[in-house]
Short mmCIF file of C-alpha atoms and ligand atoms in Angstrom, two decimals:
data_model
loop_
_atom_site.label_atom_id
_atom_site.label_comp_id
_atom_site.label_asym_id
_atom_site.label_seq_id
_atom_site.Cartn_x
_atom_site.Cartn_y
_atom_site.Cartn_z
CA UNK J 28 60.50 28.69 -30.42
CA UNK J 29 59.25 31.92 -30.70
CA UNK J 30 58.74 33.31 -34.43
CA UNK J 31 57.50 36.11 -35.77
CA UNK J 32 56.69 35.85 -39.62
CA UNK J 33 55.78 39.47 -41.08
CA UNK J 34 53.88 40.54 -38.23
CA UNK J 35 52.15 43.64 -38.90
CA UNK J 36 49.67 44.96 -36.44
CA UNK J 37 47.04 48.03 -37.07
CA UNK J 38 44.24 49.41 -34.76
CA UNK J 39 41.11 50.34 -35.75
CA UNK J 40 41.95 54.24 -34.28
CA UNK J 41 45.87 54.16 -33.77
CA UNK J 42 46.88 52.54 -37.42
CA UNK J 43 49.71 50.26 -37.31
CA UNK J 44 51.42 49.44 -33.91
CA UNK J 45 53.65 47.24 -35.69
CA UNK J 46 55.08 46.74 -38.99
CA UNK J 47 56.18 43.89 -40.70
CA UNK J 48 58.51 42.25 -38.28
CA UNK J 49 60.28 38.79 -38.85
CA UNK J 50 61.96 38.14 -35.86
CA UNK J 51 62.93 34.54 -34.59
CA UNK J 52 63.66 34.19 -30.52
CA UNK J 53 65.79 30.86 -29.39
CA UNK J 54 65.39 28.80 -26.35
CA UNK J 55 66.94 29.98 -23.84
CA UNK J 56 67.89 33.82 -25.25
CA UNK J 57 67.81 36.88 -23.58
CA UNK J 58 66.51 39.24 -25.54
CA UNK J 59 66.05 43.23 -24.66
CA UNK J 60 63.41 44.89 -26.73
CA UNK J 61 63.86 48.65 -27.03
CA UNK J 62 62.91 52.07 -28.76
CA UNK J 63 61.12 55.47 -27.72
CA UNK J 64 57.34 55.63 -26.76
CA UNK J 65 55.26 54.08 -28.74
CA UNK J 66 56.70 51.85 -31.10
CA UNK J 67 55.19 49.06 -30.46
CA UNK J 68 57.29 47.34 -28.52
CA UNK J 69 54.10 46.36 -26.05
CA UNK J 70 51.90 45.78 -28.97
CA UNK J 71 54.68 42.95 -30.08
CA UNK J 72 55.13 41.11 -26.58
CA UNK J 73 51.13 40.69 -26.05
CA UNK J 74 51.11 39.20 -29.87
CA UNK J 75 53.35 36.86 -28.07
CA UNK J 76 51.43 35.42 -25.09
CA UNK J 77 48.52 36.28 -27.73
CA UNK J 78 46.56 38.96 -25.92
CA UNK J 79 46.48 40.78 -29.57
CA UNK J 80 46.46 39.07 -33.10
CA UNK J 81 48.45 39.97 -35.60
CA UNK J 82 46.44 41.59 -38.44
CA UNK J 83 48.16 39.88 -41.40
CA UNK J 84 51.26 37.86 -40.73
CA UNK J 85 52.16 34.87 -38.24
CA UNK J 86 53.54 34.60 -34.76
CA UNK J 87 54.20 30.95 -33.88
CA UNK J 88 54.88 30.35 -30.05
CA UNK J 89 56.02 26.50 -29.01
CA UNK J 90 53.82 25.39 -31.78
CA UNK J 91 50.66 27.22 -31.26
CA UNK J 92 50.02 29.29 -33.91
CA UNK J 93 48.44 33.33 -33.99
CA UNK J 94 46.33 31.86 -37.38
CA UNK J 95 44.67 29.28 -36.02
CA UNK J 96 44.83 29.10 -31.42
CA UNK J 97 41.24 29.42 -30.16
CA UNK J 98 40.39 30.26 -26.70
CA UNK J 99 41.63 27.13 -25.37
CA UNK J 100 45.00 27.07 -27.09
CA UNK J 101 45.63 30.51 -25.69
CA UNK J 102 45.30 29.17 -22.26
CA UNK J 103 47.43 26.50 -22.36
CA UNK J 104 50.09 28.93 -23.81
CA UNK J 105 49.65 30.82 -21.00
CA UNK J 106 50.25 28.32 -18.77
CA UNK J 107 53.76 27.70 -19.93
CA UNK J 108 54.27 31.65 -20.46
CA UNK J 109 55.31 34.04 -17.36
CA UNK J 110 54.41 37.47 -17.70
CA UNK J 111 55.53 40.62 -15.45
CA UNK J 112 54.48 43.90 -15.62
CA UNK J 113 55.43 47.67 -15.20
CA UNK J 114 52.98 47.95 -12.81
CA UNK J 115 52.99 44.24 -10.71
CA UNK J 116 48.89 43.45 -11.44
CA UNK J 117 49.02 41.68 -7.91
CA UNK J 118 45.80 41.61 -5.79
CA UNK J 119 46.05 43.81 -2.99
CA UNK J 120 43.92 41.78 -0.57
CA UNK J 121 45.82 38.72 -0.65
CA UNK J 122 49.06 37.65 0.54
CA UNK J 123 52.43 37.23 -1.50
CA UNK J 124 51.67 33.66 -1.35
CA UNK J 125 48.00 33.53 -2.58
CA UNK J 126 49.18 35.72 -4.95
CA UNK J 127 51.45 33.02 -5.99
CA UNK J 128 49.33 30.14 -5.32
CA UNK J 129 46.53 32.15 -7.36
CA UNK J 130 48.39 31.34 -10.62
CA UNK J 131 48.24 27.06 -9.61
CA UNK J 132 45.05 26.98 -8.48
CA UNK J 133 43.29 28.60 -11.68
CA UNK J 134 45.22 26.57 -13.81
CA UNK J 135 43.54 23.45 -11.73
CA UNK J 136 46.83 22.37 -9.87
CA UNK J 137 46.33 19.97 -7.26
CA UNK J 138 45.92 21.92 -4.26
CA UNK J 139 48.29 19.59 -1.99
CA UNK J 140 51.63 20.50 -4.53
CA UNK J 141 50.84 24.15 -4.49
CA UNK J 142 52.19 25.35 -0.56
CA UNK J 143 55.48 23.62 -1.26
CA UNK J 144 55.94 25.11 -5.00
CA UNK J 145 54.88 28.59 -3.89
CA UNK J 146 57.11 28.67 -1.14
CA UNK J 147 60.09 27.01 -3.26
CA UNK J 148 59.47 29.99 -6.17
CA UNK J 149 59.51 32.73 -3.21
CA UNK J 150 62.47 31.66 -2.13
CA UNK J 151 64.46 31.77 -5.56
CA UNK J 152 62.94 35.50 -6.02
CA UNK J 153 64.41 36.17 -2.51
CA UNK J 154 60.91 36.57 -0.14
CA UNK J 155 61.60 33.41 1.90
CA UNK J 156 60.35 35.47 5.31
CA UNK J 157 57.61 37.15 3.04
CA UNK J 158 54.88 35.04 1.90
CA UNK J 159 52.45 36.30 4.58
CA UNK J 160 52.25 40.15 3.87
CA UNK J 161 50.27 41.90 1.74
CA UNK J 162 51.29 44.04 -1.19
CA UNK J 163 50.97 47.19 0.27
CA UNK J 164 53.20 46.58 2.63
CA UNK J 165 55.92 45.40 0.58
CA UNK J 166 58.57 47.97 -1.36
CA UNK J 167 57.92 48.23 -5.45
CA UNK J 168 60.99 46.06 -5.85
CA UNK J 169 59.54 43.14 -3.89
CA UNK J 170 56.08 43.55 -5.74
CA UNK J 171 58.09 43.00 -8.43
CA UNK J 172 59.24 39.83 -7.05
CA UNK J 173 56.25 38.19 -6.32
CA UNK J 174 54.82 39.27 -9.58
CA UNK J 175 58.32 37.23 -11.18
CA UNK J 176 57.58 34.11 -8.49
CA UNK J 177 54.29 34.04 -9.85
CA UNK J 178 55.23 33.95 -13.09
CA UNK J 179 57.50 31.18 -12.95
CA UNK J 180 55.47 29.11 -10.29
CA UNK J 181 54.52 27.00 -13.89
CA UNK J 182 58.09 26.75 -14.73
CA UNK J 183 57.57 29.04 -18.39
CA UNK J 184 59.73 28.12 -21.01
CA UNK J 185 60.02 32.12 -21.12
CA UNK J 186 59.42 34.90 -19.03
CA UNK J 187 57.71 38.30 -20.70
CA UNK J 188 58.55 41.38 -19.12
CA UNK J 189 57.36 44.56 -20.25
CA UNK J 190 59.11 47.17 -18.52
CA UNK J 191 59.46 45.61 -15.41
CA UNK J 192 61.66 48.42 -13.60
CA UNK J 193 59.86 51.40 -15.03
CA UNK J 194 58.31 51.70 -11.59
CA UNK J 195 61.66 51.23 -9.14
CA UNK J 196 65.04 53.01 -8.48
CA UNK J 197 68.37 52.08 -9.37
CA UNK J 198 68.54 49.61 -6.31
CA UNK J 199 65.47 48.19 -6.99
CA UNK J 200 66.39 47.70 -10.71
CA UNK J 201 69.72 46.12 -10.40
CA UNK J 202 68.39 43.66 -8.03
CA UNK J 203 65.33 42.87 -10.44
CA UNK J 204 67.85 42.44 -13.22
CA UNK J 205 69.90 40.33 -11.61
CA UNK J 206 66.86 38.18 -10.53
CA UNK J 207 65.91 38.16 -14.19
CA UNK J 208 69.23 36.85 -15.04
CA UNK J 209 69.47 34.61 -12.90
CA UNK J 210 66.28 32.94 -14.16
CA UNK J 211 67.97 33.09 -17.78
CA UNK J 212 71.00 31.15 -16.39
CA UNK J 213 68.44 28.77 -14.80
CA UNK J 214 67.00 28.22 -19.02
CA UNK J 215 64.42 30.09 -19.16
CA UNK J 216 64.20 32.87 -22.06
CA UNK J 217 63.76 36.19 -20.73
CA UNK J 218 61.98 38.97 -23.25
CA UNK J 219 62.42 42.63 -21.64
CA UNK J 220 60.78 45.63 -22.95
CA UNK J 221 63.28 48.84 -21.41
CA UNK J 222 63.82 52.29 -21.42
CA UNK J 223 66.81 51.77 -19.33
CA UNK J 224 69.73 52.28 -22.02
CA UNK J 225 72.55 52.06 -18.98
CA UNK J 226 70.83 48.57 -18.01
CA UNK J 227 71.25 47.20 -21.81
CA UNK J 228 74.85 48.69 -22.56
CA UNK J 229 76.15 47.34 -19.53
CA UNK J 230 75.38 43.77 -21.15
CA UNK J 231 76.19 41.18 -24.23
CA UNK J 232 72.83 40.20 -24.31
CA UNK J 233 70.78 40.38 -27.41
CA UNK J 234 69.11 43.78 -28.42
CA UNK J 235 66.37 44.43 -31.08
CA UNK J 236 65.51 47.83 -31.42
CA UNK J 237 62.03 49.12 -32.30
CA UNK J 238 60.49 52.70 -34.15
CA UNK J 239 57.09 53.28 -35.35
CA UNK J 240 56.26 49.52 -35.05
CA UNK J 241 59.70 48.33 -37.53
CA UNK J 242 62.35 46.80 -36.11
CA UNK J 243 65.61 48.77 -36.88
CA UNK J 244 68.49 47.25 -34.98
CA UNK J 245 68.66 43.94 -33.94
CA UNK J 246 72.20 43.01 -32.59
CA UNK J 247 71.62 39.02 -33.51
CA UNK J 248 71.44 40.42 -37.20
CA UNK J 249 75.44 40.32 -37.34
CA UNK J 250 75.74 37.12 -36.55
CA UNK J 251 72.71 34.97 -37.66
CA UNK J 252 70.74 37.84 -38.67
CA UNK J 253 69.18 36.52 -42.40
CA UNK J 254 68.91 33.06 -40.89
CA UNK J 255 66.74 33.96 -37.95
CA UNK J 256 64.50 36.11 -40.29
CA UNK J 257 61.02 34.15 -41.48
CA UNK J 258 60.86 33.03 -45.23
CA UNK O 12 34.85 24.47 0.78
CA UNK O 13 35.77 23.76 -2.90
CA UNK O 14 36.44 27.24 -4.73
CA UNK O 15 34.05 27.56 -7.35
CA UNK O 16 30.73 27.41 -4.86
CA UNK O 17 32.93 29.77 -2.42
CA UNK O 18 33.69 32.15 -4.92
CA UNK O 19 29.58 31.85 -5.92
CA UNK O 20 28.58 32.91 -2.17
CA UNK O 21 30.89 36.32 -2.32
CA UNK O 22 28.54 38.20 -4.47
CA UNK O 23 25.67 36.81 -1.66
CA UNK O 24 27.94 38.39 1.07
CA UNK O 25 28.83 41.50 -0.99
CA UNK O 26 25.66 42.93 -2.37
CA UNK O 27 22.68 40.95 -0.34
CA UNK O 28 19.94 43.41 -1.37
CA UNK O 29 20.61 43.28 -5.06
CA UNK O 30 21.05 39.22 -4.57
CA UNK O 31 17.61 39.62 -2.78
CA UNK O 32 16.29 41.28 -5.53
CA UNK O 33 17.52 39.37 -7.85
CA UNK O 34 15.68 35.82 -6.09
CA UNK O 35 12.55 37.41 -6.12
CA UNK O 36 11.82 38.91 -9.43
CA UNK O 37 12.61 34.71 -10.29
CA UNK O 38 10.01 34.14 -7.50
CA UNK O 39 6.99 36.62 -9.01
CA UNK O 40 8.21 34.82 -12.31
CA UNK O 41 7.63 31.36 -11.12
CA UNK O 42 4.85 32.66 -8.83
CA UNK O 43 2.96 33.63 -12.23
CA UNK O 44 3.47 30.38 -13.71
CA UNK O 45 2.04 28.65 -10.76
CA UNK O 46 -0.50 30.54 -9.78
CA UNK O 47 -2.42 30.06 -13.55
CA UNK O 48 -1.16 26.92 -13.75
CA UNK O 49 -3.01 26.06 -10.26
CA UNK O 50 -6.04 27.41 -12.29
CA UNK O 51 -5.72 25.82 -15.01
CA UNK O 52 -4.63 22.34 -13.13
CA UNK O 53 -8.15 22.99 -10.87
CA UNK O 54 -10.49 23.56 -14.31
CA UNK O 55 -8.87 20.20 -15.90
CA UNK O 56 -9.34 18.21 -12.86
CA UNK O 57 -13.23 19.71 -12.69
CA UNK O 58 -13.47 18.64 -16.35
CA UNK O 59 -12.34 15.29 -15.72
CA UNK O 60 -15.13 14.65 -13.44
CA UNK O 61 -17.67 16.51 -15.58
CA UNK O 62 -16.54 14.36 -17.97
CA UNK O 63 -17.40 11.27 -15.70
CA UNK O 64 -20.55 12.58 -14.71
CA UNK O 65 -23.99 12.34 -16.34
CA UNK O 66 -23.70 13.84 -20.49
CA UNK O 67 -26.97 14.07 -21.38
CA UNK O 68 -29.90 14.90 -18.96
CA UNK O 69 -33.85 14.75 -20.36
CA UNK O 70 -36.20 15.86 -18.17
CA UNK O 71 -39.49 14.25 -17.58
CA UNK O 72 -42.66 16.08 -17.91
CA UNK O 73 -45.27 16.43 -15.05
CA UNK O 74 -47.71 13.89 -14.67
CA UNK O 75 -45.60 11.15 -17.23
CA UNK O 76 -46.80 7.80 -16.05
CA UNK O 77 -43.95 6.02 -14.15
CA UNK O 78 -43.95 2.81 -16.28
CA UNK O 79 -44.00 4.71 -19.62
CA UNK O 80 -40.38 6.20 -17.85
CA UNK O 81 -38.77 3.38 -16.97
CA UNK O 82 -39.99 1.54 -20.61
CA UNK O 83 -38.21 4.48 -22.21
CA UNK O 84 -35.16 4.44 -19.93
CA UNK O 85 -34.96 0.81 -20.95
CA UNK O 86 -35.03 1.69 -24.70
CA UNK O 87 -32.51 4.85 -24.35
CA UNK O 88 -29.94 2.29 -22.39
CA UNK O 89 -30.40 -0.20 -25.94
CA UNK O 90 -28.37 2.93 -27.88
CA UNK O 91 -25.28 1.52 -28.90
CA UNK O 92 -23.98 4.76 -28.03
CA UNK O 93 -25.43 4.57 -24.31
CA UNK O 94 -23.56 2.81 -21.45
CA UNK O 95 -25.93 3.64 -19.12
CA UNK O 96 -29.19 5.04 -18.42
CA UNK O 97 -30.71 5.57 -15.48
CA UNK O 98 -33.84 7.11 -13.98
CA UNK O 99 -34.19 9.63 -11.41
CA UNK O 100 -37.27 10.53 -9.85
CA UNK O 101 -38.34 14.08 -8.70
CA UNK O 102 -37.08 12.58 -4.99
CA UNK O 103 -33.95 11.58 -6.15
CA UNK O 104 -33.59 14.67 -7.44
CA UNK O 105 -34.67 16.75 -5.02
CA UNK O 106 -32.13 14.48 -2.41
CA UNK O 107 -29.30 14.91 -4.71
CA UNK O 108 -29.60 18.80 -5.07
CA UNK O 109 -29.24 19.11 -1.43
CA UNK O 110 -26.75 16.48 -1.08
CA UNK O 111 -24.61 18.83 -3.55
CA UNK O 112 -25.16 22.16 -2.73
CA UNK O 113 -24.56 20.80 1.32
CA UNK O 114 -25.01 24.41 3.58
CA UNK O 115 -27.11 25.59 1.40
CA UNK O 116 -29.77 22.53 1.37
CA UNK O 117 -32.83 24.85 2.67
CA UNK O 118 -32.98 26.79 -0.69
CA UNK O 119 -34.57 23.37 -2.05
CA UNK O 120 -37.30 23.56 1.01
CA UNK O 121 -40.49 22.62 -0.67
CA UNK O 122 -39.31 23.08 -4.31
CA UNK O 123 -39.66 20.33 -6.82
CA UNK O 124 -37.06 19.81 -9.17
CA UNK O 125 -38.28 17.27 -12.71
CA UNK O 126 -37.99 13.68 -12.81
CA UNK O 127 -34.94 12.97 -15.39
CA UNK O 128 -33.49 10.32 -17.49
CA UNK O 129 -29.42 10.41 -16.83
CA UNK O 130 -27.71 8.90 -19.83
CA UNK O 131 -24.06 8.52 -19.56
CA UNK O 132 -22.16 7.64 -22.47
CA UNK O 133 -19.72 4.74 -23.35
CA UNK O 134 -16.36 6.14 -23.61
CA UNK O 135 -15.91 7.38 -27.12
CA UNK O 136 -18.95 8.56 -28.04
CA UNK O 137 -18.82 11.60 -25.18
CA UNK O 138 -17.78 14.35 -28.33
CA UNK O 139 -19.70 16.75 -28.67
CA UNK O 140 -21.31 15.62 -32.09
CA UNK O 141 -22.29 11.97 -30.39
CA UNK O 142 -23.64 13.80 -27.55
CA UNK O 143 -26.06 16.19 -29.96
CA UNK O 144 -26.77 12.88 -32.15
CA UNK O 145 -28.26 11.00 -28.84
CA UNK O 146 -29.83 13.79 -27.47
CA UNK O 147 -31.73 14.27 -30.58
CA UNK O 148 -32.76 10.89 -30.45
CA UNK O 149 -34.55 11.06 -26.74
CA UNK O 150 -35.97 13.84 -27.46
CA UNK O 151 -38.47 12.47 -29.92
CA UNK O 152 -40.31 11.15 -26.64
CA UNK O 153 -43.58 13.05 -26.45
CA UNK O 154 -42.93 13.25 -22.59
CA UNK O 155 -39.29 14.69 -22.58
CA UNK O 156 -39.37 18.33 -22.05
CA UNK O 157 -36.39 19.45 -22.51
CA UNK O 158 -32.98 17.67 -22.80
CA UNK O 159 -29.69 19.05 -21.62
CA UNK O 160 -26.29 18.03 -22.08
CA UNK O 161 -24.23 20.87 -20.53
CA UNK O 162 -21.78 20.94 -23.48
CA UNK O 163 -21.99 24.85 -23.23
CA UNK O 164 -20.82 25.51 -20.05
CA UNK O 165 -18.00 22.42 -20.58
CA UNK O 166 -16.62 24.54 -23.46
CA UNK O 167 -16.91 27.46 -21.62
CA UNK O 168 -14.35 26.15 -19.14
CA UNK O 169 -12.47 24.61 -21.62
CA UNK O 170 -11.90 28.03 -22.95
CA UNK O 171 -11.46 29.53 -19.61
CA UNK O 172 -8.64 27.09 -18.99
CA UNK O 173 -6.90 27.77 -22.34
CA UNK O 174 -6.82 31.58 -21.10
CA UNK O 175 -6.05 30.92 -17.73
CA UNK O 176 -2.93 28.67 -19.31
CA UNK O 177 -1.90 31.65 -22.26
CA UNK O 178 -1.99 34.20 -19.65
CA UNK O 179 0.17 32.32 -17.16
CA UNK O 180 2.57 31.90 -19.68
CA UNK O 181 2.62 34.96 -20.87
CA UNK O 182 2.40 36.57 -17.68
CA UNK O 183 5.27 34.08 -16.55
CA UNK O 184 7.77 34.53 -19.72
CA UNK O 185 7.43 38.41 -19.11
CA UNK O 186 8.76 37.94 -15.70
CA UNK O 187 11.09 35.13 -16.16
CA UNK O 188 13.03 38.46 -18.77
CA UNK O 189 12.99 40.46 -15.88
CA UNK O 190 14.11 38.39 -13.85
CA UNK O 191 17.01 37.29 -15.83
CA UNK O 192 17.99 40.81 -17.05
CA UNK O 193 17.77 41.30 -13.03
CA UNK O 194 20.26 38.17 -12.97
CA UNK O 195 22.15 39.23 -15.54
CA UNK O 196 23.04 42.60 -13.90
CA UNK O 197 23.74 41.24 -10.27
CA UNK O 198 26.02 39.22 -12.10
CA UNK O 199 27.29 42.06 -14.53
CA UNK O 200 28.33 43.84 -11.00
CA UNK O 201 29.80 41.13 -9.45
CA UNK O 202 31.87 40.30 -12.56
CA UNK O 203 33.06 44.05 -13.08
CA UNK O 204 33.79 43.88 -9.15
CA UNK O 205 36.53 41.15 -9.91
CA UNK O 206 37.60 42.29 -12.90
CA UNK O 207 40.93 42.54 -12.01
CA UNK O 208 41.32 39.42 -10.79
CA UNK O 209 39.38 37.98 -13.96
CA UNK O 210 42.43 39.40 -16.15
CA UNK O 211 44.92 38.23 -13.89
CA UNK O 212 43.41 34.42 -14.27
CA UNK O 213 43.26 34.96 -18.05
CA UNK O 214 47.01 35.69 -17.88
CA UNK O 215 48.42 32.67 -15.70
CA UNK O 216 46.22 30.44 -18.42
CA UNK O 217 42.75 29.88 -16.72
CA UNK O 218 40.20 29.06 -19.24
CA UNK O 219 36.85 31.05 -19.48
CA UNK O 220 34.67 27.76 -18.48
CA UNK O 221 36.93 28.08 -15.52
CA UNK O 222 36.40 31.81 -15.01
CA UNK O 223 32.55 31.52 -15.81
CA UNK O 224 31.84 28.49 -13.24
CA UNK O 225 31.81 30.47 -10.20
CA UNK O 226 28.90 32.84 -11.66
CA UNK O 227 26.86 30.24 -13.21
CA UNK O 228 26.79 28.76 -10.00
CA UNK O 229 25.67 31.84 -8.41
CA UNK O 230 23.23 32.34 -11.17
CA UNK O 231 21.62 28.69 -10.32
CA UNK O 232 21.81 29.00 -6.53
CA UNK O 233 19.70 32.34 -6.95
CA UNK O 234 17.12 30.67 -9.32
CA UNK O 235 17.00 27.83 -7.17
CA UNK O 236 15.98 30.08 -3.87
CA UNK O 237 13.63 32.03 -6.31
CA UNK O 238 12.05 28.94 -7.26
CA UNK O 239 11.59 27.77 -3.18
CA UNK O 240 10.21 31.21 -2.73
CA UNK O 241 7.83 30.55 -5.77
CA UNK O 242 6.85 27.41 -4.30
CA UNK O 243 6.12 28.80 -1.21
CA UNK O 244 3.98 31.89 -2.31
CA UNK O 245 2.12 29.93 -4.44
CA UNK O 246 1.19 26.69 -1.59
CA UNK O 247 0.43 29.82 0.50
CA UNK O 248 -1.81 31.30 -1.89
CA UNK O 249 -3.64 28.29 -2.61
CA UNK O 250 -3.92 27.26 1.24
CA UNK O 251 -5.99 30.67 1.35
CA UNK O 252 -7.98 29.63 -1.71
CA UNK O 253 -8.92 26.49 -0.14
CA UNK O 254 -9.91 28.36 3.60
CA UNK O 255 -11.77 30.80 1.76
CA UNK O 256 -13.21 29.69 -1.69
CA UNK O 257 -13.25 26.12 -2.66
CA UNK O 258 -11.46 23.28 -2.43
CA UNK O 259 -8.46 22.90 -5.00
CA UNK O 260 -5.68 20.53 -5.86
CA UNK O 261 -2.11 21.44 -5.80
CA UNK O 262 0.95 20.13 -7.98
CA UNK O 263 2.27 17.17 -7.46
CA UNK O 264 5.69 16.90 -6.92
CA UNK O 265 7.07 15.93 -9.97
CA UNK O 266 5.51 19.69 -11.37
CA UNK O 267 7.20 21.82 -8.41
CA UNK O 268 10.19 20.11 -8.94
CA UNK O 269 10.11 21.12 -12.40
CA UNK O 270 9.36 24.72 -11.21
CA UNK O 271 12.69 24.65 -9.38
CA UNK O 272 14.41 23.61 -12.60
CA UNK O 273 13.56 26.54 -14.31
CA UNK O 274 14.25 28.73 -11.90
CA UNK O 275 17.86 27.55 -12.19
CA UNK O 276 17.93 27.69 -15.78
CA UNK O 277 16.66 31.30 -15.60
CA UNK O 278 19.63 32.31 -13.41
CA UNK O 279 21.92 30.00 -15.60
CA UNK O 280 21.21 32.10 -18.41
CA UNK O 281 20.89 35.33 -17.08
CA UNK O 282 24.67 34.86 -15.65
CA UNK O 283 25.62 32.83 -18.76
CA UNK O 284 24.86 35.83 -21.01
CA UNK O 285 26.57 38.39 -18.97
CA UNK O 286 29.60 36.56 -18.37
CA UNK O 287 29.48 36.06 -21.96
CA UNK O 288 29.41 39.26 -22.97
CA UNK O 289 32.48 40.60 -20.42
CA UNK O 290 34.59 37.92 -21.25
CA UNK O 291 34.09 38.41 -25.17
CA UNK O 292 34.74 41.76 -24.61
CA UNK O 293 38.08 42.32 -22.87
N1 ATP H 24 45.07 48.81 -27.25
C1 ATP H 24 45.32 49.55 -28.51
N2 ATP H 24 44.15 50.39 -29.44
C2 ATP H 24 44.86 51.18 -30.04
N3 ATP H 24 45.82 51.28 -30.13
C3 ATP H 24 47.00 50.93 -29.14
C4 ATP H 24 46.46 49.94 -28.22
N4 ATP H 24 47.42 49.48 -28.17
C5 ATP H 24 48.70 50.16 -28.38
N5 ATP H 24 48.33 51.05 -29.03
C6 ATP H 24 48.90 52.01 -30.22
O1 ATP H 24 50.02 51.19 -30.89
C7 ATP H 24 51.50 52.23 -30.60
C8 ATP H 24 52.57 51.30 -30.14
O2 ATP H 24 51.82 51.47 -28.56
P1 ATP H 24 53.15 50.25 -27.46
O3 ATP H 24 52.26 50.57 -26.41
O4 ATP H 24 53.14 48.97 -28.26
O5 ATP H 24 54.20 51.03 -27.73
P2 ATP H 24 55.10 50.56 -26.66
O6 ATP H 24 56.57 50.39 -27.21
O7 ATP H 24 54.82 49.60 -25.95
O8 ATP H 24 55.41 51.99 -25.91
P3 ATP H 24 55.85 52.87 -24.43
O9 ATP H 24 57.38 52.26 -24.60
O10 ATP H 24 55.35 53.74 -23.92
O11 ATP H 24 55.29 51.77 -23.42
C9 ATP H 24 51.21 53.31 -30.07
O12 ATP H 24 50.70 54.25 -31.69
C10 ATP H 24 49.34 53.06 -29.33
O13 ATP H 24 48.74 53.94 -29.61
MG1 MG H 25 54.86 49.65 -23.56
#
């Protein structure tokens, strides 16, 4: 479903951020990405939603190749992905509902279908009663739930979360993580970059550890490691 | 209201002064085109009317027998290039001069004007060479004093029309560039003000076309408004000229529409360049 084949990403000024990474993520899988700051986790995730392109190698996501995808292909791909960040990236002058609806409006969904879909995902993330609140009126955990609702509203096959709990306290972190597990249980793959080793240690999920751009440990290697590697 | 239109109108609300400025510069660009266009149009109008008038006027010497004049006019009328040759007596010449000058008619009180044979050439023989050939033949009559065919000042009018046209285009194009830059700048500010929104739009899979659309519409709206303003300014300028100087003709509806279209195009291109640059960079 998502396949990295000998992917290297080199930035002009900062050098190599991702170094010859080959990796496969199956449909419905939950994968933690971990490693020290600057290891290349964010860069790796950016290449999944084609915000960055590999310098060499190829990323294939659900039939879309980083080698040949054009602007329109990228837009089409992103409608099938959900993306959340540490800093939520909500529009402050819009309510929670409007923030979620925004993702539908700008991708050309039929206006009549929008309110019911928005209500459904807001309920899914546990914000049924807070649709009319503006982001500054919500707690950090609640804001992240709005962002997750926005990511889910187009029924993505994978949720990409780059340190989604980075700005949250322990309780909120557990809540958000519980939500991500539920989403994953519903069949959506989750790629999550995190520094929270406590969280990882308590889970049985696949963990990919990076350092200086390279994958230094992949808990999937033991069982299906070589097979998962791209040729 | 459709989302594209609503988004397009946001900037008018957020920065009314800059929006007004871009509309006014577009208006000035088109006004320059319009004003010089009017000059060229009116010169062409005059030229057309002149062409249909007498091409050659042969002045008859004082004291020539009327019969001799009539015979000569008859001869000239039979030249292959000539459509019509008309004898104008001294009295007729005076009456015509007074009629044409209207309120200044008193100038001609007691004056005498020479009689003439006015020759109109057939269409197709109105080019300077044919005119010169016929004029030379008429000059051969002994009692013809002088032959004029106004070629000089027709050519000057032609030149003037060309100058007016070129000046209008040059000035108009300069203004057009300036207005495109100003529109581009205002759109750029609108884009930057909404950079966060645009980034999120891209993240959730909006196409660049979709993102671009309201900004392009905004540019087009400004262009059309500028065009309307220019049309108004040109119309007022022409009304003033008609009141205080001379009667002039105005553009027909098609040309006016073309002006609006050009304004829309300026607005469109200004924003397209500006938005395109932003989208390529982020
Ligand atoms: N846009 C960019 N331009 C240039 N260099 C970049 C860019 N983004 C990241 N880098 C470089 O790539 C390397 C990897 O950065 P990346 O953000 O992927 O690390 P990370 O693992 O996400 O770190 P953190 O845990 O701190 O978020 C770093 O050395 C960084 O300087
Ligand atoms: Mg990072």
